[in-house]
Coordinates of C-alpha atoms in Angstrom, one line a residue:
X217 CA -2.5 34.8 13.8
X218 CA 1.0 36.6 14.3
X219 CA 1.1 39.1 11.2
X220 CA 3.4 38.3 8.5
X221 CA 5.3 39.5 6.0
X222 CA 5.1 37.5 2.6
X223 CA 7.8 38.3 0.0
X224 CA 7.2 36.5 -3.5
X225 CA 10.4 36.4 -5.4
X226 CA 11.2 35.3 -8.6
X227 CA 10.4 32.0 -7.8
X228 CA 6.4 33.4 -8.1
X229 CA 5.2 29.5 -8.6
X230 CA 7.6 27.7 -5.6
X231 CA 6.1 30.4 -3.4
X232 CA 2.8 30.2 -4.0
X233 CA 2.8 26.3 -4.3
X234 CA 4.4 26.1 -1.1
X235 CA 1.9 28.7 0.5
X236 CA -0.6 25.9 -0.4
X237 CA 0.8 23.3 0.4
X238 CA 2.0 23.9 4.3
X239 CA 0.7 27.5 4.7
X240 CA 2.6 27.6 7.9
X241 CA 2.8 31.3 9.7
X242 CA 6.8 32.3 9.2
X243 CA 7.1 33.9 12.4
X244 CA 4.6 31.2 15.1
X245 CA 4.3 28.2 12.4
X246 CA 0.6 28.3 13.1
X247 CA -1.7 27.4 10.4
X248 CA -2.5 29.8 7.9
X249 CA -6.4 29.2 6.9
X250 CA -7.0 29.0 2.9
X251 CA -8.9 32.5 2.3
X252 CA -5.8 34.3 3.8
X253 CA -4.2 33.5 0.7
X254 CA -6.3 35.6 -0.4
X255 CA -5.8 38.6 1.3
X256 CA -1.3 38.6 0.9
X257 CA -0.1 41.8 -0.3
X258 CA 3.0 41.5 -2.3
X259 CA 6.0 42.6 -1.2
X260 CA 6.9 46.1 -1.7
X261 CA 10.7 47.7 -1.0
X262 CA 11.5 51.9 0.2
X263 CA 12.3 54.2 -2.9
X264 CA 15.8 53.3 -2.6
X265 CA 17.8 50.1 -0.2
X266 CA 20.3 49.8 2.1
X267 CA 22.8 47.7 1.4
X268 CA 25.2 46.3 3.6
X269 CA 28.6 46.9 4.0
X270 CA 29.4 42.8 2.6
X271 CA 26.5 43.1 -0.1
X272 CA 30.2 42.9 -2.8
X273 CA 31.4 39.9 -0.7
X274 CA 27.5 38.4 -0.8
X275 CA 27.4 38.7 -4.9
X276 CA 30.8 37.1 -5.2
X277 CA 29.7 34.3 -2.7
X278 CA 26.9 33.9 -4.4
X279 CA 29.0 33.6 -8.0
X280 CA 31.2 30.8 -6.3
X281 CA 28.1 29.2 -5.8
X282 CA 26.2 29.3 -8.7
X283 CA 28.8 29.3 -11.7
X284 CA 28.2 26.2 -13.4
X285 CA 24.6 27.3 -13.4
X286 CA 26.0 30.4 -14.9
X287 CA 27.9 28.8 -17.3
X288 CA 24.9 26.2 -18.5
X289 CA 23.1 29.4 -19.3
X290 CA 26.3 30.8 -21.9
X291 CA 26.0 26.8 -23.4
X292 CA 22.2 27.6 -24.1
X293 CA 22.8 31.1 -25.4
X294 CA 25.6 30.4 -27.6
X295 CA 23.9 27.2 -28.6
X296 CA 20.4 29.4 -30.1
X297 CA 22.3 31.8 -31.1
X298 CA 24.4 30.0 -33.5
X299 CA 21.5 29.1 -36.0
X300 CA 21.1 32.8 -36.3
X301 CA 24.7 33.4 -36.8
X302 CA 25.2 31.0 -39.7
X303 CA 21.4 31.4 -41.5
X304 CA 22.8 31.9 -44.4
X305 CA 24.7 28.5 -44.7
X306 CA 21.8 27.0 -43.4
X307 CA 20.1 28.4 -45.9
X308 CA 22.4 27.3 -48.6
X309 CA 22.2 23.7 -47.1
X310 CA 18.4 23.1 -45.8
X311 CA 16.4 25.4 -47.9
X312 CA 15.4 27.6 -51.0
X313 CA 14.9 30.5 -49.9
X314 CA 15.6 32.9 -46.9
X315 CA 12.7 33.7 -45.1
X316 CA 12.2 30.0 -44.8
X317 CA 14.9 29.5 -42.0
X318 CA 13.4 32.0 -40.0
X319 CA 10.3 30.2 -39.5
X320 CA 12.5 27.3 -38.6
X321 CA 14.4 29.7 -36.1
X322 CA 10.8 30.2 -34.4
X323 CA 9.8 27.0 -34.1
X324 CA 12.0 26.9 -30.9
X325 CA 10.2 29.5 -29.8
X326 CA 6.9 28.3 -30.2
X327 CA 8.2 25.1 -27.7
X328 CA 9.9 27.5 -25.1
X329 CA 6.7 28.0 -23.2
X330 CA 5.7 24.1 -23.4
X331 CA 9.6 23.3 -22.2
X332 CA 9.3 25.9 -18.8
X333 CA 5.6 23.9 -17.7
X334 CA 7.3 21.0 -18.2
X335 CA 10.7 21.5 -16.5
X336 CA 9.3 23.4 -14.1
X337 CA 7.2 20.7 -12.7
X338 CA 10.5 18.5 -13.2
X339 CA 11.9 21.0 -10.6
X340 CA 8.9 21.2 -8.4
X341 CA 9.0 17.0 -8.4
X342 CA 13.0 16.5 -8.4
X343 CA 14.7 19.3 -7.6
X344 CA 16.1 22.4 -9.5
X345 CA 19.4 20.8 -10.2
X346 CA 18.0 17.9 -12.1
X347 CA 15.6 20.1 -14.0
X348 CA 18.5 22.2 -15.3
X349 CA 21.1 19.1 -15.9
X350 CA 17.9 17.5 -18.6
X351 CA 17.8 21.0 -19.9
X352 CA 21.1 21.3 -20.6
X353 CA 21.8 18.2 -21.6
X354 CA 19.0 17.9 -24.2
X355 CA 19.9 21.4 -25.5
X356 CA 23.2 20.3 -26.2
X357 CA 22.4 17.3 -27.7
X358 CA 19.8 19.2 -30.1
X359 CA 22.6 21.9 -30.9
X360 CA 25.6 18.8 -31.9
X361 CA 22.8 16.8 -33.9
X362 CA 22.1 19.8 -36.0
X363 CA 25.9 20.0 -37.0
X364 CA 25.7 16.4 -38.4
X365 CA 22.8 16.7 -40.2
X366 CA 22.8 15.3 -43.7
X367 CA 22.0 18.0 -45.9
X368 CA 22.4 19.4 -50.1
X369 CA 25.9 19.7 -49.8
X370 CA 26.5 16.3 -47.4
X371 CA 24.9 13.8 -48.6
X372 CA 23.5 15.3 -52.0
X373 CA 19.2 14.8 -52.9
X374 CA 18.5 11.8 -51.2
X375 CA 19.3 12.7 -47.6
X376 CA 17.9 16.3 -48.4
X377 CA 14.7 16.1 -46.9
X378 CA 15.7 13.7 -43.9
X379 CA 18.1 16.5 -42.6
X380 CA 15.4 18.8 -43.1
X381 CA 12.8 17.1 -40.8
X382 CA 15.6 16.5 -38.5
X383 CA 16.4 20.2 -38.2
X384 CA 13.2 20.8 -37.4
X385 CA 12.7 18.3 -35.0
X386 CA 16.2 19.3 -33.2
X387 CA 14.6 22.7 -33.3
X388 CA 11.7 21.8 -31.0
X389 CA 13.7 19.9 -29.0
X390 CA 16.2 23.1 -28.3
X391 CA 13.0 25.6 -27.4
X392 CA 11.9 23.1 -25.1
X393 CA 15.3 22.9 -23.2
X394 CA 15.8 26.5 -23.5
X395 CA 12.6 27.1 -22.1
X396 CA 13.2 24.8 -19.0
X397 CA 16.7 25.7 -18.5
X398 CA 16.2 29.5 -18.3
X399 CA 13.2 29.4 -15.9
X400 CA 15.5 26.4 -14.2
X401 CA 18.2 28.5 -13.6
X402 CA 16.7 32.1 -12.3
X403 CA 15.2 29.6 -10.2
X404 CA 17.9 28.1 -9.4
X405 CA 19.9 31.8 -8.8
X406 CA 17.4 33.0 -7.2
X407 CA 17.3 30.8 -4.1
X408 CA 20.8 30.6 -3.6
X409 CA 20.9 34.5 -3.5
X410 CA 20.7 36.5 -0.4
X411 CA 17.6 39.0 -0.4
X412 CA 19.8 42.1 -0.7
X413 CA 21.5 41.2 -3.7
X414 CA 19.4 39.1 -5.4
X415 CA 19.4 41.6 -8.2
X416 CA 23.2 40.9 -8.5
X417 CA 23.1 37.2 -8.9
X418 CA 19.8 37.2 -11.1
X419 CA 22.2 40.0 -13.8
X420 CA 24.8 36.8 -13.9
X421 CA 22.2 35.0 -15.7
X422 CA 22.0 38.2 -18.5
X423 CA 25.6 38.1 -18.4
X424 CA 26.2 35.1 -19.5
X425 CA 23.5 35.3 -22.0
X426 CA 25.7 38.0 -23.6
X427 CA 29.1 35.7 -23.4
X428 CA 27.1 32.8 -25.4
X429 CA 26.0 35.3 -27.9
X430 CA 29.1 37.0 -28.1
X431 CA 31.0 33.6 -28.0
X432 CA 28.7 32.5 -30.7
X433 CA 29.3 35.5 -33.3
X434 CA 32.8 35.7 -32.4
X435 CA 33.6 32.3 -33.2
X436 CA 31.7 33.1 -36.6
X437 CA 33.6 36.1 -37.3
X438 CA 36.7 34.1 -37.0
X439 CA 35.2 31.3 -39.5
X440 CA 34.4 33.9 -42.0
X441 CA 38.0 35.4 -42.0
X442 CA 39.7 32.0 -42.2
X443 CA 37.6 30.2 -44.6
X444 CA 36.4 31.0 -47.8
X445 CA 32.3 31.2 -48.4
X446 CA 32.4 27.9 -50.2
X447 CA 34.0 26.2 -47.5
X448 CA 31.5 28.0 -44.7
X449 CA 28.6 26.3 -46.6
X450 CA 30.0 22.8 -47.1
X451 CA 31.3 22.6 -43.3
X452 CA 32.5 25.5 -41.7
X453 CA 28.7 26.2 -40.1
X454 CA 29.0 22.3 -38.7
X455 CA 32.1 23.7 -36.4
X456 CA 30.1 26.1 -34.7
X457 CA 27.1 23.4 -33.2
X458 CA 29.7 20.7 -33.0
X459 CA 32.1 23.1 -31.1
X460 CA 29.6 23.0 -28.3
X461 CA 30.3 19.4 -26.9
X462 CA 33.4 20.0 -25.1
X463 CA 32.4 22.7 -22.6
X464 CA 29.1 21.6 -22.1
X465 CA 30.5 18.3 -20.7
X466 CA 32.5 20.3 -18.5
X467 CA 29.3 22.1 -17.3
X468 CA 27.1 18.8 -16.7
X469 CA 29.9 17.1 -14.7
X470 CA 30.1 20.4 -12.6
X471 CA 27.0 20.7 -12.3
X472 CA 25.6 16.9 -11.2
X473 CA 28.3 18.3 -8.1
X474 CA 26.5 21.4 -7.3
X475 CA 24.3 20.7 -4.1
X476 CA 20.8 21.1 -4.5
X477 CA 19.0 24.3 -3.2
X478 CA 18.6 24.8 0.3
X479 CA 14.8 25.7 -0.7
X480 CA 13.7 23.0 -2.6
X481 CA 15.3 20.7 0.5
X482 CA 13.2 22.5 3.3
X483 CA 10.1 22.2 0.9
X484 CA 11.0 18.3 0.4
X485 CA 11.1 18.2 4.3
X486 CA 8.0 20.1 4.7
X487 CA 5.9 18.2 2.2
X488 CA 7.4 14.7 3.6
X489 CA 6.2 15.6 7.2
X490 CA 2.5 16.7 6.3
X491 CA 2.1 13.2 4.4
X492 CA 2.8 11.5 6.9
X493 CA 0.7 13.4 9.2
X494 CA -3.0 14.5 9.7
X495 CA -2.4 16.9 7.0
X496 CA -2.3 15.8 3.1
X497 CA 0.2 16.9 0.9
X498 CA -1.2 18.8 -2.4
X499 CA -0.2 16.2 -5.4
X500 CA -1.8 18.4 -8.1
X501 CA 1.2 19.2 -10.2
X502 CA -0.4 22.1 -11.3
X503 CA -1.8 23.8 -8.2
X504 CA 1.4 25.9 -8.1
X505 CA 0.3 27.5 -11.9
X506 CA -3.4 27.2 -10.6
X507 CA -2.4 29.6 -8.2
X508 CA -0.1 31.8 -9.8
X509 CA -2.9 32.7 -12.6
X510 CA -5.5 32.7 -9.7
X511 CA -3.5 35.6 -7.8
X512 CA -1.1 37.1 -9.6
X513 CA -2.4 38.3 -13.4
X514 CA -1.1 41.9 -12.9
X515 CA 2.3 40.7 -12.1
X516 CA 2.3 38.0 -15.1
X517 CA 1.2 40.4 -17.6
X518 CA 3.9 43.4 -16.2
X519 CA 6.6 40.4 -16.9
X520 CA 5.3 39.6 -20.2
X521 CA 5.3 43.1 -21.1
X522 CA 8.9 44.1 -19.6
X523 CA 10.3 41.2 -21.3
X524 CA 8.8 42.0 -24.7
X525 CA 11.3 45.0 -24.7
X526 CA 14.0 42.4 -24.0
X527 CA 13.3 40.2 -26.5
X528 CA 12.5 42.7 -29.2
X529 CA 16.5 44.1 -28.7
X530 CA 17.7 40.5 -28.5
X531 CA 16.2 38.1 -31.1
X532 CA 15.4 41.3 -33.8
X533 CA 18.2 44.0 -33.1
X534 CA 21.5 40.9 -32.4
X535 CA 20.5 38.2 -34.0
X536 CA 18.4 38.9 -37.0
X537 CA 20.7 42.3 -37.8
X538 CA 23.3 40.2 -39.4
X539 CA 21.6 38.6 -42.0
X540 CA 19.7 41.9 -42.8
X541 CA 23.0 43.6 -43.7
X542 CA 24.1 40.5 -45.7
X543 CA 20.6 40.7 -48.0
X544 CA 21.7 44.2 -48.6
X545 CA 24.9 44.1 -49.7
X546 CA 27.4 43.7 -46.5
X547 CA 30.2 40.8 -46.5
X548 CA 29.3 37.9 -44.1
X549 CA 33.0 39.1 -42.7
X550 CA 31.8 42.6 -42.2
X551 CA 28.7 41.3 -40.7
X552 CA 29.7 38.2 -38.7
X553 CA 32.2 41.1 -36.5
X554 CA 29.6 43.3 -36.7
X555 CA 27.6 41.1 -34.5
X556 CA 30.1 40.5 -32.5
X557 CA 31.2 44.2 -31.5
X558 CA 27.4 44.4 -30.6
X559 CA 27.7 41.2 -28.5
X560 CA 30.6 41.8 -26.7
X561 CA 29.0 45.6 -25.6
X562 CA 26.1 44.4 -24.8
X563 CA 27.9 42.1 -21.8
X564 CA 28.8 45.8 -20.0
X565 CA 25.3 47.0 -18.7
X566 CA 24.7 44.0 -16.8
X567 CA 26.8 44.1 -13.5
X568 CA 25.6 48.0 -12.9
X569 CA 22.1 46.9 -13.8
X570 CA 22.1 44.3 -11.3
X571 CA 23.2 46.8 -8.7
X572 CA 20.6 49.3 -9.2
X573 CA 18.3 46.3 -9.1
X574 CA 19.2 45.8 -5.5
X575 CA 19.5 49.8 -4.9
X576 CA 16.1 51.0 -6.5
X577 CA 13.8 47.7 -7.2
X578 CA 13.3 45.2 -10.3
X579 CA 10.0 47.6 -11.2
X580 CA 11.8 50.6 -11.5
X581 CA 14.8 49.4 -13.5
X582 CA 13.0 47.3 -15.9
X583 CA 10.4 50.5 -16.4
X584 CA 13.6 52.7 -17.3
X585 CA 15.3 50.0 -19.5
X586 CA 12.4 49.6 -21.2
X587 CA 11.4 53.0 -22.3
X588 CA 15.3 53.1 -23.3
X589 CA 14.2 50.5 -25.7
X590 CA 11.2 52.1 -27.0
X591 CA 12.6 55.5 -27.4
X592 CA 15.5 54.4 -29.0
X593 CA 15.4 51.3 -31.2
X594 CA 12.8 52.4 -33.6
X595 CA 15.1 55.4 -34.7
X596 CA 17.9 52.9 -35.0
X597 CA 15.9 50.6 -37.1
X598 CA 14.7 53.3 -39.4
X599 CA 18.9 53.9 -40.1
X600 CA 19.0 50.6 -41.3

């Protein structure tokens, strides 16, 4: 067997799903034999890439390409992040006391791992785009229900607890989508990326992450300025979820038009010819996770830790921050553009990140980043 070269991407269960399922040689399309799965080393880049001359003209091809993915992912962030931003109206119109909408807030969460198995193996079945157009579409339709809840102060006692079980329900309907739609779109961004600046196109998806969140709080901030705090509890929190229709029809239609990935068609083609051939097709669902835990534990575990850094800065330092300075004493004004200063910043880092991505290596960046985190946010906690 001619040696190969095996690269595994982000798309860590596509690849090795696809290794089982045709284990075809890249170079002589000879069969690979099962135990040389065994035996694949993982990709490793020099200290520091070349890029070509185009790689600016590759990340803005690659932008034309994948916006309206781009944009689904600002839909979902401003869409979680707008419980956060209006907790304490929430609070005034779904429960007693304040810690209590925080284990709400989690609940979503809690789904988010149940919603990736499940849309993955939606985009493993029907292709990425389909996977991503349920996510977003049940994501928004779990963000406009919660603005029409029924709740204390629409609809008085009687409707009090039904718009309480439906908040919660909407809740796990919204960490399900979220779930699929972010591992649906790096997915998605991933295999529409050239190699060399995959880094690049992946840092649109934390880009827009920081536009929902900033679009979120910002549209708060203007809420709080123009309406007074009675008139945020009775229905000025209900603009911020409703709010979200418009634009997120304008992503859906765009995105039912975006062609599906040329990866997922060559896989289609690939798993259509070995069933009608001598060969059978794998049609385990889960023989793509099977191997993924099977082969790659290090890499799973060095994900789950880099992104604990992430998500530490994100759903404790931006979106909890705000109501911590209300409890003690700070305007929902002052607090509201607070969040929103820190939103809109946080959008800067993420184009040169994605560049030193493709210069140095996803290992290297995410190992600085998150020592930034460590060294730095518990000082900046303590201030509080």
């Amino acid at each position: 067997m001619a040696n190969t070269s095996v690269e595994i991407e982000f798309g860590f269960q596509d690849s090795c799903r696809s290794l089982q399922n045709y284990g075809t040689d890249l170079d002589s399309q000879q069969q690979i034999e099962p135990n040389a799965l065994r035996i694949i080393k993982p990709y490793k880049r020099s200290i520091k890439a070349t890029l070509s001359p185009q790689y600016w003209e590759n990340c803005f091809e690659a932008l034309v390409a994948i916006w309206p993915v781009a944009l689904g992912t600002v839909l979902d962030s401003y869409e979680l992040s707008s419980f956060a931003f209006v907790s304490s109206q929430l609070t005034e119109n779904f429960f007693e006391k304040s810690w209590e909408i925080w284990i709400v807030f989690n609940i979503a969460f809690i789904f988010r791992p149940v919603g990736g198995i499940i849309f993955g193996l939606i985009g493993d079945k029907l292709g990425r785009k389909h996977a991503t157009l349920l996510a977003i579409g049940g994501m928004t339709f779990a963000t406009i229900g919660q603005g029409l809840l029924p709740s204390k102060h629409f609809g008085g006692k009687a409707f009090e607890n039904v718009g309480l079980f439906g908040l919660i329900f909407l809740r796990v309907i919204q960490g399900m989508c979220v779930g699929g739609e972010l591992s649906g779109v790096a997915t998605f961004l991933s295999e529409n990326a050239k190699k060399e600046c995959l880094g690049m196109t992946v840092s649109w998806m934390g880009m827009a992450i920081s536009i929902g969140f900033t679009l979120s709080s910002g549209l708060v901030a203007l809420l709080n300025r123009v309406l007074t705090d009675e008139e945020m509890i009775d229905y000025g929190w209900r603009i911020l979820f409703i709010s979200a229709g418009i634009p997120a029809y304008i992503c859906l239609k765009q995105l039912s038009l975006t062609p599906e990935t040329e990866e997922f068609k060559s896989l289609e083609k690939v798993n259509l010819e070995l069933s009608t051939g001598d060969n059978i097709a794998d049609d385990d669902p889960m023989s793509g996770f099977k191997h993924l835990f099977a082969y790659h534990k290090l890499e799973i575990f060095h994900v789950m830790c880099s992104h604990a850094g992430f998500a530490s800065v994100v759903y404790v330092g931006q979106l909890y921050s705000p109501t911590y300075i209300v409890d003690r004493g700070a305007s929902l004004h002052v607090a509201s553009t607070a969040a929103f200063i820190c939103q809109l910043v946080g959008i800067l880092p993420c184009i040169p990140l994605g560049y030193l991505t493709d210069l140095y290596g996803v290992g290297k960046v995410l190992l600085v980043a998150n020592h930034i985190v460590l060294l730095l946010g518990l000082p900046l906690y303590i201030l509080l």
